[in-house]
PDB file of C-alpha atoms in Angstrom:
ATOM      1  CA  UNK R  29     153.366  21.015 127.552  1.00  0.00           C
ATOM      2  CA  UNK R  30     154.789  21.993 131.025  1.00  0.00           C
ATOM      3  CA  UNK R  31     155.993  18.862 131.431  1.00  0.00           C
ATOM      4  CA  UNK R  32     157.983  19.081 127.935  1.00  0.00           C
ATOM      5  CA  UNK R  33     159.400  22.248 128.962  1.00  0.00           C
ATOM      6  CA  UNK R  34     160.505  21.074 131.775  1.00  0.00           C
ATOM      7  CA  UNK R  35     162.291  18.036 130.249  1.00  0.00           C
ATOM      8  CA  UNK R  36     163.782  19.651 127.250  1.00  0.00           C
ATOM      9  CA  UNK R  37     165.420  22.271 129.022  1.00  0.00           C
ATOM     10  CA  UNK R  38     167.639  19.970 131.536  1.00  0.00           C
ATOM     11  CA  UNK R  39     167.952  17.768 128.251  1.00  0.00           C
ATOM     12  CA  UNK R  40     169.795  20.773 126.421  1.00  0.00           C
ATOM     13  CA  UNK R  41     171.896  22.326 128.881  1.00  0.00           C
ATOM     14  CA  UNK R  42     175.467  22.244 127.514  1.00  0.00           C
ATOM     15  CA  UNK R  43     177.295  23.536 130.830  1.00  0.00           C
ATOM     16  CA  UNK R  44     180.066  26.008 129.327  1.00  0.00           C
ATOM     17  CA  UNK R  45     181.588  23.670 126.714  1.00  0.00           C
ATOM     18  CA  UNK R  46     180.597  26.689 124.507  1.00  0.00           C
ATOM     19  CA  UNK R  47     180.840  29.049 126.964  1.00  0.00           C
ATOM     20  CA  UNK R  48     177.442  29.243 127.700  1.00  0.00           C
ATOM     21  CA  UNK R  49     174.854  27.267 129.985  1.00  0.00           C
ATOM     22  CA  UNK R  50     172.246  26.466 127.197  1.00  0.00           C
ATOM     23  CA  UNK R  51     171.934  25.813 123.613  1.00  0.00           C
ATOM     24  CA  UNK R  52     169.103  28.274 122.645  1.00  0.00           C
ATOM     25  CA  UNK R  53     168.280  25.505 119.732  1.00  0.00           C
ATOM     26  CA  UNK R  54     166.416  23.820 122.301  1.00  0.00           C
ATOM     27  CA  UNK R  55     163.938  27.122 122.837  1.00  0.00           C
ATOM     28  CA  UNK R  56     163.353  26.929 119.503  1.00  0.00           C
ATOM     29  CA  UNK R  57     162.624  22.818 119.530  1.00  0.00           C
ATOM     30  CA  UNK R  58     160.420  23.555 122.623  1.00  0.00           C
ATOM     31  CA  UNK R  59     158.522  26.272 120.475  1.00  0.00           C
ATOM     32  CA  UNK R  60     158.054  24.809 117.260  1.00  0.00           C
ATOM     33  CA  UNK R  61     157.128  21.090 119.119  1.00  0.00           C
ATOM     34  CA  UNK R  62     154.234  24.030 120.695  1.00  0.00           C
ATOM     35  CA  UNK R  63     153.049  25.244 117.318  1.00  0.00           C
ATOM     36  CA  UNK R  64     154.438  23.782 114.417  1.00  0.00           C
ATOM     37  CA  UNK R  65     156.695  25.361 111.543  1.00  0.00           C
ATOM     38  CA  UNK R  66     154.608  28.440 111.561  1.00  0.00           C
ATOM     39  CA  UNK R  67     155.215  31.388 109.513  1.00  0.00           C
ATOM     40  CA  UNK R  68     154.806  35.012 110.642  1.00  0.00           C
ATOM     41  CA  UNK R  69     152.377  35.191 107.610  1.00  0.00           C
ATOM     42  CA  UNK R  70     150.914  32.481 109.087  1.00  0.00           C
ATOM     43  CA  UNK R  71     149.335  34.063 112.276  1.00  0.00           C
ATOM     44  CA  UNK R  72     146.121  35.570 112.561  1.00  0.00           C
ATOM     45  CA  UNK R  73     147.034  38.658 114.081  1.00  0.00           C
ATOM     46  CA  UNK R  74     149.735  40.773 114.226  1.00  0.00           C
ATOM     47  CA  UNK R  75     152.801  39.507 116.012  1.00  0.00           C
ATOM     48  CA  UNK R  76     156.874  40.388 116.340  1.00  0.00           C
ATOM     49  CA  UNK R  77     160.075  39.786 118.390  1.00  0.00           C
ATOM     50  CA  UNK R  78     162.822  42.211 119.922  1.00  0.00           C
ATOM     51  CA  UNK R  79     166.147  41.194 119.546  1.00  0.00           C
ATOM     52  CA  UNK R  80     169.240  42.480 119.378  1.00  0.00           C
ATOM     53  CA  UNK R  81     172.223  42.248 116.538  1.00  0.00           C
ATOM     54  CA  UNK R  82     175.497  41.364 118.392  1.00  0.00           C
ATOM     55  CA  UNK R  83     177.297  42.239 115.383  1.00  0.00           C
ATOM     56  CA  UNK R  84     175.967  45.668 115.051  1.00  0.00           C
ATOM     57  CA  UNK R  85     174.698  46.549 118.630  1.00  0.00           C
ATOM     58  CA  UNK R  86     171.177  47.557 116.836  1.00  0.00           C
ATOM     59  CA  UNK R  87     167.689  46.704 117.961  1.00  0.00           C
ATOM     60  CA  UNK R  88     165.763  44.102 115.515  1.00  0.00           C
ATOM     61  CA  UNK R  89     162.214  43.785 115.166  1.00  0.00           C
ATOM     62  CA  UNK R  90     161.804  40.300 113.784  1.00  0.00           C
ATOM     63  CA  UNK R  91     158.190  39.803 111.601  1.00  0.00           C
ATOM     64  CA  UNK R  92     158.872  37.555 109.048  1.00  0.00           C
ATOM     65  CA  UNK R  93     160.373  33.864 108.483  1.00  0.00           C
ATOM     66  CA  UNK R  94     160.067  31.109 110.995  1.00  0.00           C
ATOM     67  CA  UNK R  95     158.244  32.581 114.209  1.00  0.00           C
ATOM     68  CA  UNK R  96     159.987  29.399 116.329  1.00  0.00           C
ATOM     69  CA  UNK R  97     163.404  31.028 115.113  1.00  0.00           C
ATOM     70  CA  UNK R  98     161.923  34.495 115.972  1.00  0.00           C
ATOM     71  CA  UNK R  99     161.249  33.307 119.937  1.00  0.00           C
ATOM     72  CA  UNK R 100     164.262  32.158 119.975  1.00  0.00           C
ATOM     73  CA  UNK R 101     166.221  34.635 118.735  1.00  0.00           C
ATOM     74  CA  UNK R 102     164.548  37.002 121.499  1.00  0.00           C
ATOM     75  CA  UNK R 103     164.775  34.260 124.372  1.00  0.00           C
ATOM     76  CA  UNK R 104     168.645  34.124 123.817  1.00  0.00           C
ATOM     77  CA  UNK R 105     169.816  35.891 127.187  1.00  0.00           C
ATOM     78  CA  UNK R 106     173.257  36.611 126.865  1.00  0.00           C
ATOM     79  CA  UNK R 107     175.756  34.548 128.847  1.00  0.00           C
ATOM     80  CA  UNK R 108     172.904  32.309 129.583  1.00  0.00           C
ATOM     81  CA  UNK R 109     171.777  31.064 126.458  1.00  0.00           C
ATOM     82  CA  UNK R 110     174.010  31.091 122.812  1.00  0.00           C
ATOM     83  CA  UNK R 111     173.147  33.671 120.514  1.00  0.00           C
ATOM     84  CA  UNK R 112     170.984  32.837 117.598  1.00  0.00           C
ATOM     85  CA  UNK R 113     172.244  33.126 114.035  1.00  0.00           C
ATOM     86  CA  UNK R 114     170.020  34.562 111.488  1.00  0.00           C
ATOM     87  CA  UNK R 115     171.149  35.442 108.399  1.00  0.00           C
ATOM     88  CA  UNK R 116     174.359  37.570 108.821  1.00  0.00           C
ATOM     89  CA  UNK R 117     173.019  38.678 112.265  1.00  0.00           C
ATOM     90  CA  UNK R 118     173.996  37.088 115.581  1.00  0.00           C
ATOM     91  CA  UNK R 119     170.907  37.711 118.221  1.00  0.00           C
ATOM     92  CA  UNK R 120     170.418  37.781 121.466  1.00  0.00           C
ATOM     93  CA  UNK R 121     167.654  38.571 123.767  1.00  0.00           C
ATOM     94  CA  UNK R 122     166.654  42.265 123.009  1.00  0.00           C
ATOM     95  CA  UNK R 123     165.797  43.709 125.986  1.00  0.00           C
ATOM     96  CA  UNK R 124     169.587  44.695 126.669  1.00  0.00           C
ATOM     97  CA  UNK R 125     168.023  47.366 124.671  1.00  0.00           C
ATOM     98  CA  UNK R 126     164.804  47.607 124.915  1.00  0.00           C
ATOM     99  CA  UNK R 127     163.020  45.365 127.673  1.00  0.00           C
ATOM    100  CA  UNK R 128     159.844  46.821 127.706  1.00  0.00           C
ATOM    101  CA  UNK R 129     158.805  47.437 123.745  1.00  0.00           C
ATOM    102  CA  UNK R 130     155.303  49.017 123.860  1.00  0.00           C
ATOM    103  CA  UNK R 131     156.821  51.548 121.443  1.00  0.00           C
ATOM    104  CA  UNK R 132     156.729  48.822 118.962  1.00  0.00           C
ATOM    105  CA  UNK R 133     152.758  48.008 119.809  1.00  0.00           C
ATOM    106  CA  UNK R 134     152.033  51.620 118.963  1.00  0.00           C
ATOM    107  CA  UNK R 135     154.220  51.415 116.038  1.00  0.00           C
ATOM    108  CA  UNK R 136     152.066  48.393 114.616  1.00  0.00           C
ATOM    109  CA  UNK R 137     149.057  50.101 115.545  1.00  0.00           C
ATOM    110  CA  UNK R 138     147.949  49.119 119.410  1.00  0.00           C
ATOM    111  CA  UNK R 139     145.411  51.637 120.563  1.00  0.00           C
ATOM    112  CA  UNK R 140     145.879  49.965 124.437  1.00  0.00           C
ATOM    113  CA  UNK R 141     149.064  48.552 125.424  1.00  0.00           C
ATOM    114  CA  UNK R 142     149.005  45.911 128.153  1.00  0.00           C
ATOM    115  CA  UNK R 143     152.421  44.969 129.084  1.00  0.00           C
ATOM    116  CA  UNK R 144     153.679  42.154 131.503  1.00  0.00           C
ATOM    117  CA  UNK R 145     156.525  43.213 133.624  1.00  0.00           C
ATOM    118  CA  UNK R 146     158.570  39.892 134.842  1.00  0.00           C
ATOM    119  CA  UNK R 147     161.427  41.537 136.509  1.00  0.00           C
ATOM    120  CA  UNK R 148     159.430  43.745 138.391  1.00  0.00           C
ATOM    121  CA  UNK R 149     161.036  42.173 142.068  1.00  0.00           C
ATOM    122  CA  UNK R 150     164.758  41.032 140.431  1.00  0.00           C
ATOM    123  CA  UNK R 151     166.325  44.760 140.414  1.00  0.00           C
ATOM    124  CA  UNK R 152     167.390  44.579 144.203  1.00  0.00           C
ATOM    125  CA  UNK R 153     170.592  42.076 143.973  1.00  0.00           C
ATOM    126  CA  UNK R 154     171.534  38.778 144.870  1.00  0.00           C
ATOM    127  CA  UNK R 155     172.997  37.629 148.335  1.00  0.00           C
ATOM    128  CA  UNK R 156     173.883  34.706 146.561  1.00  0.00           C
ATOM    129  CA  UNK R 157     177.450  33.766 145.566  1.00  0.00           C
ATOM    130  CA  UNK R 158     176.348  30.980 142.449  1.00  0.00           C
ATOM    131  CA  UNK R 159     177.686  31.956 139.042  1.00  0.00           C
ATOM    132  CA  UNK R 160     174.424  31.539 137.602  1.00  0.00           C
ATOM    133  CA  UNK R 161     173.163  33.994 139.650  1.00  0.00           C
ATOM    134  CA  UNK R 162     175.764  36.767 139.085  1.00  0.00           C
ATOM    135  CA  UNK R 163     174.968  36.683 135.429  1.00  0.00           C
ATOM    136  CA  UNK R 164     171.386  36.459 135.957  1.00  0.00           C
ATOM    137  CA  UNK R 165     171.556  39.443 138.979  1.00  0.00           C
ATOM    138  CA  UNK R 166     173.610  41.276 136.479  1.00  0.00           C
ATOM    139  CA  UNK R 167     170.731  41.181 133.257  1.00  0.00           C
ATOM    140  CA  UNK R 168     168.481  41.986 135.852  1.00  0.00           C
ATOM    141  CA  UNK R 169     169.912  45.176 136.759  1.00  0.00           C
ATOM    142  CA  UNK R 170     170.692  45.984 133.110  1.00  0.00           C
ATOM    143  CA  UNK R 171     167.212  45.118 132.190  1.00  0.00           C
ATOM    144  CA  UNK R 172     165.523  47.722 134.976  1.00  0.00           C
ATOM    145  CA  UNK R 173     167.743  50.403 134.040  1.00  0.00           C
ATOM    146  CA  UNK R 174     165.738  50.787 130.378  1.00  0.00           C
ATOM    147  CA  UNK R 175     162.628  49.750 131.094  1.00  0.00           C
ATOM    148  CA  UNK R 176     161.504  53.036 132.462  1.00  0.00           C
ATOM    149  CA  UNK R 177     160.419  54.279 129.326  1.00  0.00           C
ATOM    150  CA  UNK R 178     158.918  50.947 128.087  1.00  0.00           C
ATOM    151  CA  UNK R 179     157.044  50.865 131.288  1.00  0.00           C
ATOM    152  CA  UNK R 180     156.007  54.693 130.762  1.00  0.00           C
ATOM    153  CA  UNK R 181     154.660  54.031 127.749  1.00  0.00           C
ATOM    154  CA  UNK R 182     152.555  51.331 128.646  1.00  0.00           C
ATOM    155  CA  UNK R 183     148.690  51.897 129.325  1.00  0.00           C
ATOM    156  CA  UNK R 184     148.360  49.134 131.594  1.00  0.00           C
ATOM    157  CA  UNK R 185     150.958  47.060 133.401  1.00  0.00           C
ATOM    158  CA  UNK R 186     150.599  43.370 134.947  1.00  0.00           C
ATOM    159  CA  UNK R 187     153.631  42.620 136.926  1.00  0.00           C
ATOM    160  CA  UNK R 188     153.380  38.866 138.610  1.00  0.00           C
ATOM    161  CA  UNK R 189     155.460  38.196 142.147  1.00  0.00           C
ATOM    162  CA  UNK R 190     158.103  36.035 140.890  1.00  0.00           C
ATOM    163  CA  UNK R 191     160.211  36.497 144.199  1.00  0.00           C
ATOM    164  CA  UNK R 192     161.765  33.046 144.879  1.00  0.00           C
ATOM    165  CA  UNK R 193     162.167  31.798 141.299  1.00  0.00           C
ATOM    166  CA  UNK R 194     164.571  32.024 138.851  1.00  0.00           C
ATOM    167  CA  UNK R 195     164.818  31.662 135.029  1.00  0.00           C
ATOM    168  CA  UNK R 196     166.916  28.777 134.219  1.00  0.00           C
ATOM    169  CA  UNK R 197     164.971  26.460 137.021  1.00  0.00           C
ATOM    170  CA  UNK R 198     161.781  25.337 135.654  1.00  0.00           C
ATOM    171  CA  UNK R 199     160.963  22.735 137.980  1.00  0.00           C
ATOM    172  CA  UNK R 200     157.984  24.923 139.861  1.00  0.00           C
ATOM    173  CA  UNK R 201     156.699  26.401 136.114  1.00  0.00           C
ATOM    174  CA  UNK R 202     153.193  25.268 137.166  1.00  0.00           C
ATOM    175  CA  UNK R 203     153.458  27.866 139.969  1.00  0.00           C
ATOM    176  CA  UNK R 204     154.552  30.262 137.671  1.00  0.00           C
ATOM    177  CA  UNK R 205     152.220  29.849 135.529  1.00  0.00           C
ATOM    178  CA  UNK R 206     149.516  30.112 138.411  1.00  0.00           C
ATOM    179  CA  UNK R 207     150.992  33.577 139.134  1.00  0.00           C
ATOM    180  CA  UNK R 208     151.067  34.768 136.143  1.00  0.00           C
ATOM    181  CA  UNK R 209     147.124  34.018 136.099  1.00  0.00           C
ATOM    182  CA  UNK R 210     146.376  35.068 139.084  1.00  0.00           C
ATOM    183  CA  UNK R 211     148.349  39.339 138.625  1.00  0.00           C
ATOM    184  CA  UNK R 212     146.247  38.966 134.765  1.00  0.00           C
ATOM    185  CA  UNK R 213     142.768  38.178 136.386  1.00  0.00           C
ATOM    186  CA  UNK R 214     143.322  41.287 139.549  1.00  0.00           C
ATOM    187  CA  UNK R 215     143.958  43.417 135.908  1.00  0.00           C
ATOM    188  CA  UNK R 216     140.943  42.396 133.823  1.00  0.00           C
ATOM    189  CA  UNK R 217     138.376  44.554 134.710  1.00  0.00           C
ATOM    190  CA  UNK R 218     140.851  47.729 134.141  1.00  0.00           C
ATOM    191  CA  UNK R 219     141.516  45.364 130.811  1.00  0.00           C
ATOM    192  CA  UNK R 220     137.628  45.367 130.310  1.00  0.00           C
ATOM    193  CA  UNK R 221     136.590  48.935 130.981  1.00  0.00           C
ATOM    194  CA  UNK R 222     139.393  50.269 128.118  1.00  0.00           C
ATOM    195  CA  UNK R 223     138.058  47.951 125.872  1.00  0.00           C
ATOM    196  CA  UNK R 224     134.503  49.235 126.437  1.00  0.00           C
ATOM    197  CA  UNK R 225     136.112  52.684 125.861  1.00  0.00           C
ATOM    198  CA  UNK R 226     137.882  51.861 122.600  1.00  0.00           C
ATOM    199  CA  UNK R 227     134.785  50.188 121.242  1.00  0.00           C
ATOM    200  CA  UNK R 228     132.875  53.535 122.085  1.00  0.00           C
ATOM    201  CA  UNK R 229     135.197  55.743 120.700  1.00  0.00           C
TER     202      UNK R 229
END
């Protein structure tokens, strides 16, 4: 599967003939090759995606339809990626808005929010002079400055060293995914004891 990802996204990248480096369809080809045509009614538990409406500048919590479209949809960085039509909205990744949305786990009923912070070490600037890396720099800094009061709101937060790698370069994704292992298993015993709690409760 890393492999695919790997392949698919050099395979899709369109290079500004659209004015933007990738087609999102391929995030949703990547997905849907991952799980199928699956349903939000589908799933077993409770699930949803943040985007945002370009056409009306509102946050959208996506929970019904296709869930590949969904990821999409909410993968769609601006500038980066082309926006994702659904219906008469036009989305794009929503944490312009909102890049930390534990208010939406309490809102579908999470008693213990875990959330994983992946731009905990990208809010300091680029000494680079690549165009890819203005526009990524520049969501970076956008997407610290609201996610104080995601992060705030957050019981527990898991927040991997990604120092080094970049978003749109998935040729090391193995070591990404290591990392991301490795900052989940230091948290599990926190994760553990609050379960124990809840179950008490």
């Amino acid at each position: 599967m890393l492999k695919f990802v790997q392949t698919a996204t050099k395979r899709k990248s369109i290079w500004f003939k659209y004015g933007f480096l990738y087609n999102s369809a391929s995030i949703e080809s990547i997905v849907e090759k991952a799980i199928g045509n699956v349903h939000f009614s589908d799933l077993p538990k409770p699930f949803c995606c943040v985007a945002c409406n370009l056409r009306t500048g509102k946050l959208v919590v996506l929970n019904s339809g296709k869930v590949a479209k969904a990821v999409r949809a909410s993968c769609s960085i601006p500038g980066i990626y082309k926006p994702t039509p659904i219906g008469d909205m036009l989305l794009v990744d929503g944490c312009i808005i909102n890049s930390i949305p534990s208010n939406i786990c309490r809102n579908m009923g999470a008693d213990y929010v875990v959330t994983v912070d992946l731009n905990s070490d990208r809010r300091k600037g680029t000494t680079s002079d690549s165009f890819v890396e203005y526009l990524l720099t520049s969501f970076y800094i956008m997407v610290g400055s609201n996610a104080v009061t995601g992060l705030a709101n957050s019981d527990l937060v898991i927040s991997p060293n990604l120092t080094g790698f970049n978003y749109h370069k998935l040729e090391r994704i193995e070591e990404l995914v290591e990392l991301g292992e490795k900052a989940a298993y230091e948290k599990l015993p926190q994760i553990k004891e609050a379960v124990r709690r809840l179950k008490e409760q």
